[in-house]
mmCIF file of C-alpha atoms in Angstrom:
data_model
loop_
_atom_site.group_PDB
_atom_site.id
_atom_site.type_symbol
_atom_site.label_atom_id
_atom_site.label_comp_id
_atom_site.label_asym_id
_atom_site.label_seq_id
_atom_site.Cartn_x
_atom_site.Cartn_y
_atom_site.Cartn_z
ATOM 1 C CA MET A 8 0.000 0.000 0.000
ATOM 2 C CA ILE A 9 1.242 3.484 -0.857
ATOM 3 C CA TYR A 10 1.955 5.726 2.123
ATOM 4 C CA THR A 11 -0.651 8.500 2.210
ATOM 5 C CA VAL A 12 -0.914 12.011 3.551
ATOM 6 C CA ALA A 13 -3.457 10.774 6.124
ATOM 7 C CA GLU A 14 -0.848 8.415 7.576
ATOM 8 C CA ALA A 15 1.892 11.038 7.818
ATOM 9 C CA MET A 16 -0.005 14.231 8.704
ATOM 10 C CA SER A 17 -0.176 15.796 12.150
ATOM 11 C CA SER A 18 -3.636 15.863 13.686
ATOM 12 C CA PRO A 19 -5.371 17.575 15.322
ATOM 13 C CA VAL A 20 -4.012 20.877 14.081
ATOM 14 C CA VAL A 21 -3.002 23.699 16.390
ATOM 15 C CA SER A 22 -5.020 26.756 15.471
ATOM 16 C CA VAL A 23 -5.281 30.295 16.795
ATOM 17 C CA ASP A 24 -7.458 33.364 16.328
ATOM 18 C CA ARG A 25 -6.379 36.191 14.048
ATOM 19 C CA ASP A 26 -6.396 38.630 16.964
ATOM 20 C CA MET A 27 -3.775 36.715 18.974
ATOM 21 C CA THR A 28 -0.445 38.505 19.246
ATOM 22 C CA VAL A 29 2.504 37.050 17.412
ATOM 23 C CA ALA A 30 4.314 36.799 20.764
ATOM 24 C CA ALA A 31 1.522 34.640 22.234
ATOM 25 C CA ALA A 32 1.420 32.462 19.119
ATOM 26 C CA LEU A 33 5.204 31.993 19.281
ATOM 27 C CA THR A 34 4.940 30.871 22.898
ATOM 28 C CA LEU A 35 2.277 28.337 21.903
ATOM 29 C CA MET A 36 4.398 27.109 18.982
ATOM 30 C CA ARG A 37 7.448 26.679 21.226
ATOM 31 C CA ARG A 38 5.442 24.782 23.855
ATOM 32 C CA LYS A 39 3.944 22.475 21.224
ATOM 33 C CA GLY A 40 7.243 22.028 19.356
ATOM 34 C CA ILE A 41 5.775 23.162 16.038
ATOM 35 C CA SER A 42 6.868 25.645 13.392
ATOM 36 C CA SER A 43 3.464 26.930 12.280
ATOM 37 C CA VAL A 44 -0.105 27.467 13.416
ATOM 38 C CA LEU A 45 -3.257 27.534 11.366
ATOM 39 C CA VAL A 46 -5.359 30.663 11.768
ATOM 40 C CA ARG A 47 -9.085 30.089 12.150
ATOM 41 C CA PRO A 48 -11.484 31.924 9.825
ATOM 42 C CA ARG A 49 -13.629 34.629 11.405
ATOM 43 C CA GLY A 50 -16.746 33.300 9.752
ATOM 44 C CA PRO A 51 -18.039 31.154 6.916
ATOM 45 C CA ASP A 52 -16.951 33.721 4.311
ATOM 46 C CA ASN A 53 -13.327 33.855 5.516
ATOM 47 C CA ASP A 54 -10.451 31.581 4.616
ATOM 48 C CA TRP A 55 -8.133 29.743 6.951
ATOM 49 C CA GLY A 56 -4.677 31.235 7.240
ATOM 50 C CA ILE A 57 -1.275 30.059 8.394
ATOM 51 C CA MET A 58 1.524 31.722 10.322
ATOM 52 C CA THR A 59 4.950 30.125 10.119
ATOM 53 C CA LYS A 60 8.306 30.781 11.735
ATOM 54 C CA ARG A 61 9.420 32.174 8.384
ATOM 55 C CA ASP A 62 6.551 34.706 8.472
ATOM 56 C CA VAL A 63 7.723 35.842 11.899
ATOM 57 C CA ILE A 64 11.324 36.173 10.763
ATOM 58 C CA THR A 65 10.585 38.044 7.531
ATOM 59 C CA LYS A 66 7.559 40.113 8.569
ATOM 60 C CA VAL A 67 8.288 40.881 12.230
ATOM 61 C CA VAL A 68 11.948 40.372 13.134
ATOM 62 C CA ALA A 69 13.406 41.688 9.853
ATOM 63 C CA GLN A 70 11.060 44.690 10.032
ATOM 64 C CA ASP A 71 12.094 45.374 13.648
ATOM 65 C CA LEU A 72 8.491 45.132 14.865
ATOM 66 C CA ASP A 73 7.430 44.202 18.387
ATOM 67 C CA PRO A 74 5.802 40.726 18.325
ATOM 68 C CA ARG A 75 3.711 41.788 21.329
ATOM 69 C CA ALA A 76 2.129 44.534 19.209
ATOM 70 C CA VAL A 77 1.635 42.602 15.953
ATOM 71 C CA ARG A 78 -1.395 40.365 15.467
ATOM 72 C CA VAL A 79 -1.250 36.972 13.792
ATOM 73 C CA GLY A 80 -3.818 38.191 11.257
ATOM 74 C CA ASP A 81 -1.417 40.944 10.179
ATOM 75 C CA ILE A 82 1.288 38.537 8.993
ATOM 76 C CA MET A 83 -0.511 35.297 8.161
ATOM 77 C CA THR A 84 -0.722 33.835 4.691
ATOM 78 C CA VAL A 85 -4.248 33.362 3.336
ATOM 79 C CA HIS A 86 -5.774 31.519 0.371
ATOM 80 C CA LEU A 87 -4.028 28.336 1.356
ATOM 81 C CA ILE A 88 -3.330 25.481 -1.006
ATOM 82 C CA THR A 89 -4.537 22.284 0.638
ATOM 83 C CA ALA A 90 -3.765 18.577 0.480
ATOM 84 C CA ARG A 91 -6.126 15.632 0.419
ATOM 85 C CA PRO A 92 -5.758 12.771 2.911
ATOM 86 C CA GLU A 93 -5.733 10.136 0.162
ATOM 87 C CA TRP A 94 -2.806 11.689 -1.756
ATOM 88 C CA THR A 95 0.423 9.749 -1.809
ATOM 89 C CA LEU A 96 3.476 11.354 -0.280
ATOM 90 C CA LYS A 97 4.889 11.773 -3.779
ATOM 91 C CA GLU A 98 1.775 13.620 -4.955
ATOM 92 C CA CYS A 99 1.954 15.853 -1.904
ATOM 93 C CA SER A 100 5.663 16.514 -2.394
ATOM 94 C CA LEU A 101 5.095 17.477 -6.010
ATOM 95 C CA LYS A 102 2.307 19.888 -5.018
ATOM 96 C CA MET A 103 4.496 21.474 -2.318
ATOM 97 C CA ARG A 104 7.321 21.947 -4.799
ATOM 98 C CA ALA A 105 5.004 23.361 -7.472
ATOM 99 C CA VAL A 106 3.546 26.013 -5.167
ATOM 100 C CA GLY A 107 6.735 26.650 -3.175
ATOM 101 C CA VAL A 108 5.535 25.794 0.333
ATOM 102 C CA ARG A 109 6.781 23.533 3.118
ATOM 103 C CA ARG A 110 3.432 22.584 4.646
ATOM 104 C CA LEU A 111 -0.164 22.093 3.563
ATOM 105 C CA PRO A 112 -3.391 21.894 5.561
ATOM 106 C CA VAL A 113 -5.208 18.629 4.879
ATOM 107 C CA VAL A 114 -8.949 18.836 4.167
ATOM 108 C CA ASN A 115 -11.593 16.147 3.928
ATOM 109 C CA ASP A 116 -14.462 15.844 1.431
ATOM 110 C CA GLN A 117 -16.518 18.344 3.444
ATOM 111 C CA GLY A 118 -13.744 20.949 3.269
ATOM 112 C CA GLU A 119 -12.915 20.608 6.977
ATOM 113 C CA VAL A 120 -9.300 20.932 8.060
ATOM 114 C CA ILE A 121 -8.351 17.548 9.544
ATOM 115 C CA GLY A 122 -4.579 17.856 9.750
ATOM 116 C CA ILE A 123 -1.433 19.427 8.423
ATOM 117 C CA ILE A 124 1.418 17.825 6.512
ATOM 118 C CA SER A 125 4.897 19.303 6.444
ATOM 119 C CA ASP A 126 8.069 18.559 4.565
ATOM 120 C CA THR A 127 9.424 17.228 7.869
ATOM 121 C CA ASP A 128 6.502 14.777 8.136
ATOM 122 C CA ILE A 129 7.207 13.544 4.622
ATOM 123 C CA PHE A 130 10.948 13.290 5.260
ATOM 124 C CA GLN A 131 10.370 11.244 8.428
ATOM 125 C CA ALA A 132 7.879 8.953 6.714
ATOM 126 C CA VAL A 133 10.189 8.324 3.772
ATOM 127 C CA GLU A 134 13.165 7.830 6.066
ATOM 128 C CA GLU A 135 11.250 5.284 8.163
ATOM 129 C CA ARG A 136 9.348 3.412 5.463
ATOM 130 C CA GLY A 137 10.262 4.713 2.029
ATOM 131 C CA TRP A 138 7.560 5.587 -0.503
ATOM 132 C CA GLU A 139 5.780 2.295 0.084
ATOM 133 C CA GLY A 140 4.084 1.408 3.353
ATOM 134 C CA SER A 141 4.977 -1.800 5.150
#
């Protein structure tokens, strides 16, 4: 059986509100040992977002901004590309490379976010089991 996104993804996802400060989100990320958080939509007409360590470095630190004064919603990335749980790791890797990202939220048939898959997740899965499952 081919190793799938569902088998390698992290779930449940860690998510935050757009109004949280970057400093508070960083504390949460450090405590959870993660490098990104998904940002919940404000309502049915809003998209999910994501804030990564790279966003913090390029949009807060490099700009000499105070992370206690900047909100997650100010630096998050929106209009996320998503992965499907049934994709193979190869399919997911190709999508990540094509769009130039290191992680993708995973959505089910109802459009609900059920996990997140990162390049680290894929690397660990391939290192442990290769492209094929055992």
